[in-house]
Amino acid sequence: MRRQRPTPEQLAARRQASLGGVPFRLPAVRQEEKGGKLYVTIQFERPRWQRVLGADRQCQRTFGLDAYGRRVYESCDGRQPVQQIIRQFAKQTNVSLPEAELAVTRFLRTLLAKGLVAIEMEKPGR
């Protein structure tokens, strides 16, 4: 059975909900600045298949953030919604709001996937 495509109204509602989410940084093992970049080291648990092959359970991974990435990462303070971060980014970098929205939302997806941030979404009906 095929899934129905969302209506334009449903897509708009999802977009608004996403822009209202509040990102926050997850605990980092270490943060250090080198050569104009911010390096963030996180601890994570390896997938089971890697542990079966003999890898340690815990592992550390370091990510380097340039000036723009750092600006977005540091804005994830658990108080500002995504929409506000986008507006700040547009103002600070002199880009249009649509450009800033695209850049910030894509980068936030990357930060989410890498385990550097999480986003608290508002519950419906609140």
Short mmCIF file of C-alpha atoms in Angstrom, two decimals:
data_model
loop_
_atom_site.label_atom_id
_atom_site.label_comp_id
_atom_site.label_asym_id
_atom_site.label_seq_id
_atom_site.Cartn_x
_atom_site.Cartn_y
_atom_site.Cartn_z
CA MET A 1 0.00 0.00 0.00
CA ARG A 2 1.35 3.41 -0.95
CA ARG A 3 1.66 6.21 1.51
CA GLN A 4 -0.31 9.30 0.64
CA ARG A 5 1.65 12.41 -0.12
CA PRO A 6 1.19 15.17 2.42
CA THR A 7 -1.00 18.06 1.38
CA PRO A 8 0.49 21.55 1.04
CA GLU A 9 -1.24 22.47 4.30
CA GLN A 10 0.35 19.51 6.10
CA LEU A 11 3.77 20.43 4.70
CA ALA A 12 3.34 24.04 5.86
CA ALA A 13 2.32 22.85 9.34
CA ARG A 14 5.37 20.55 9.54
CA ARG A 15 7.66 23.37 8.42
CA GLN A 16 6.24 25.73 11.07
CA ALA A 17 6.61 23.06 13.75
CA SER A 18 10.24 22.47 12.72
CA LEU A 19 11.06 26.17 12.77
CA GLY A 20 9.53 26.41 16.24
CA GLY A 21 11.76 23.64 17.63
CA VAL A 22 14.41 24.65 20.16
CA PRO A 23 17.86 23.14 19.52
CA PHE A 24 20.29 22.50 22.36
CA ARG A 25 23.87 21.24 22.46
CA LEU A 26 24.46 17.74 23.77
CA PRO A 27 27.24 17.26 26.31
CA ALA A 28 30.71 17.37 24.77
CA VAL A 29 33.77 15.65 26.19
CA ARG A 30 35.98 18.51 25.05
CA GLN A 31 35.89 21.75 23.06
CA GLU A 32 39.03 23.41 21.80
CA GLU A 33 39.88 26.17 19.41
CA LYS A 34 42.68 25.71 16.88
CA GLY A 35 43.45 27.69 13.77
CA GLY A 36 40.18 29.61 13.77
CA LYS A 37 38.05 26.47 14.08
CA LEU A 38 36.16 25.06 17.02
CA TYR A 39 36.76 21.34 17.56
CA VAL A 40 34.03 19.54 19.50
CA THR A 41 34.66 16.02 20.80
CA ILE A 42 31.72 13.81 21.76
CA GLN A 43 31.47 10.35 23.27
CA PHE A 44 29.18 7.85 21.62
CA GLU A 45 28.36 4.18 21.73
CA ARG A 46 29.45 2.13 18.74
CA PRO A 47 26.89 0.07 16.81
CA ARG A 48 26.45 -3.50 17.97
CA TRP A 49 27.99 -5.01 14.84
CA GLN A 50 31.25 -3.13 15.52
CA ARG A 51 31.30 -4.38 19.11
CA VAL A 52 30.74 -7.95 17.89
CA LEU A 53 33.87 -7.53 15.77
CA GLY A 54 35.84 -6.53 18.88
CA ALA A 55 35.59 -2.74 18.96
CA ASP A 56 35.26 -0.95 22.29
CA ARG A 57 31.74 -0.02 23.37
CA GLN A 58 32.50 3.69 23.79
CA CYS A 59 34.33 5.85 21.29
CA GLN A 60 35.14 9.52 20.86
CA ARG A 61 34.68 11.50 17.69
CA THR A 62 35.85 15.04 16.99
CA PHE A 63 34.17 17.48 14.61
CA GLY A 64 35.67 20.73 13.35
CA LEU A 65 33.38 23.74 12.91
CA ASP A 66 34.30 26.78 10.84
CA ALA A 67 33.14 30.29 11.77
CA TYR A 68 29.65 29.82 10.28
CA GLY A 69 29.18 26.36 11.77
CA ARG A 70 30.38 27.59 15.13
CA ARG A 71 27.90 30.48 15.00
CA VAL A 72 25.00 28.07 14.47
CA TYR A 73 26.31 25.51 17.00
CA GLU A 74 26.74 28.12 19.73
CA SER A 75 23.24 29.48 19.02
CA CYS A 76 21.83 26.09 20.02
CA ASP A 77 21.46 27.14 23.64
CA GLY A 78 18.12 25.53 24.47
CA ARG A 79 16.35 28.91 24.57
CA GLN A 80 16.08 30.12 20.97
CA PRO A 81 13.83 28.46 18.40
CA VAL A 82 15.24 27.61 14.98
CA GLN A 83 13.42 30.57 13.40
CA GLN A 84 15.24 33.01 15.67
CA ILE A 85 18.61 31.38 14.93
CA ILE A 86 17.88 31.78 11.22
CA ARG A 87 17.07 35.48 11.63
CA GLN A 88 20.24 36.08 13.65
CA PHE A 89 22.35 34.21 11.10
CA ALA A 90 20.88 36.21 8.21
CA LYS A 91 21.56 39.48 10.01
CA GLN A 92 25.11 38.58 11.07
CA THR A 93 26.16 37.23 7.67
CA ASN A 94 24.22 39.66 5.44
CA VAL A 95 22.33 36.97 3.52
CA SER A 96 18.64 36.82 2.70
CA LEU A 97 16.23 35.01 5.02
CA PRO A 98 15.55 32.20 2.50
CA GLU A 99 19.30 31.63 2.06
CA ALA A 100 19.84 31.67 5.81
CA GLU A 101 16.93 29.27 6.36
CA LEU A 102 18.33 26.80 3.86
CA ALA A 103 21.88 27.00 5.25
CA VAL A 104 20.90 26.83 8.93
CA THR A 105 18.33 24.04 8.59
CA ARG A 106 20.70 21.90 6.51
CA PHE A 107 23.50 22.42 9.00
CA LEU A 108 21.21 21.66 11.95
CA ARG A 109 20.29 18.37 10.25
CA THR A 110 24.00 17.57 10.05
CA LEU A 111 24.53 18.47 13.72
CA LEU A 112 21.56 16.25 14.65
CA ALA A 113 22.88 13.33 12.60
CA LYS A 114 26.35 13.63 14.17
CA GLY A 115 24.96 13.74 17.72
CA LEU A 116 26.13 17.27 18.53
CA VAL A 117 22.66 18.74 19.14
CA ALA A 118 19.08 17.67 19.78
CA ILE A 119 15.88 19.62 19.17
CA GLU A 120 13.02 19.95 21.60
CA MET A 121 9.77 20.17 19.69
CA GLU A 122 6.67 21.86 21.06
CA LYS A 123 3.94 19.37 21.82
CA PRO A 124 0.73 19.83 19.81
CA GLY A 125 -1.95 21.67 21.74
CA ARG A 126 0.49 23.56 23.94
#
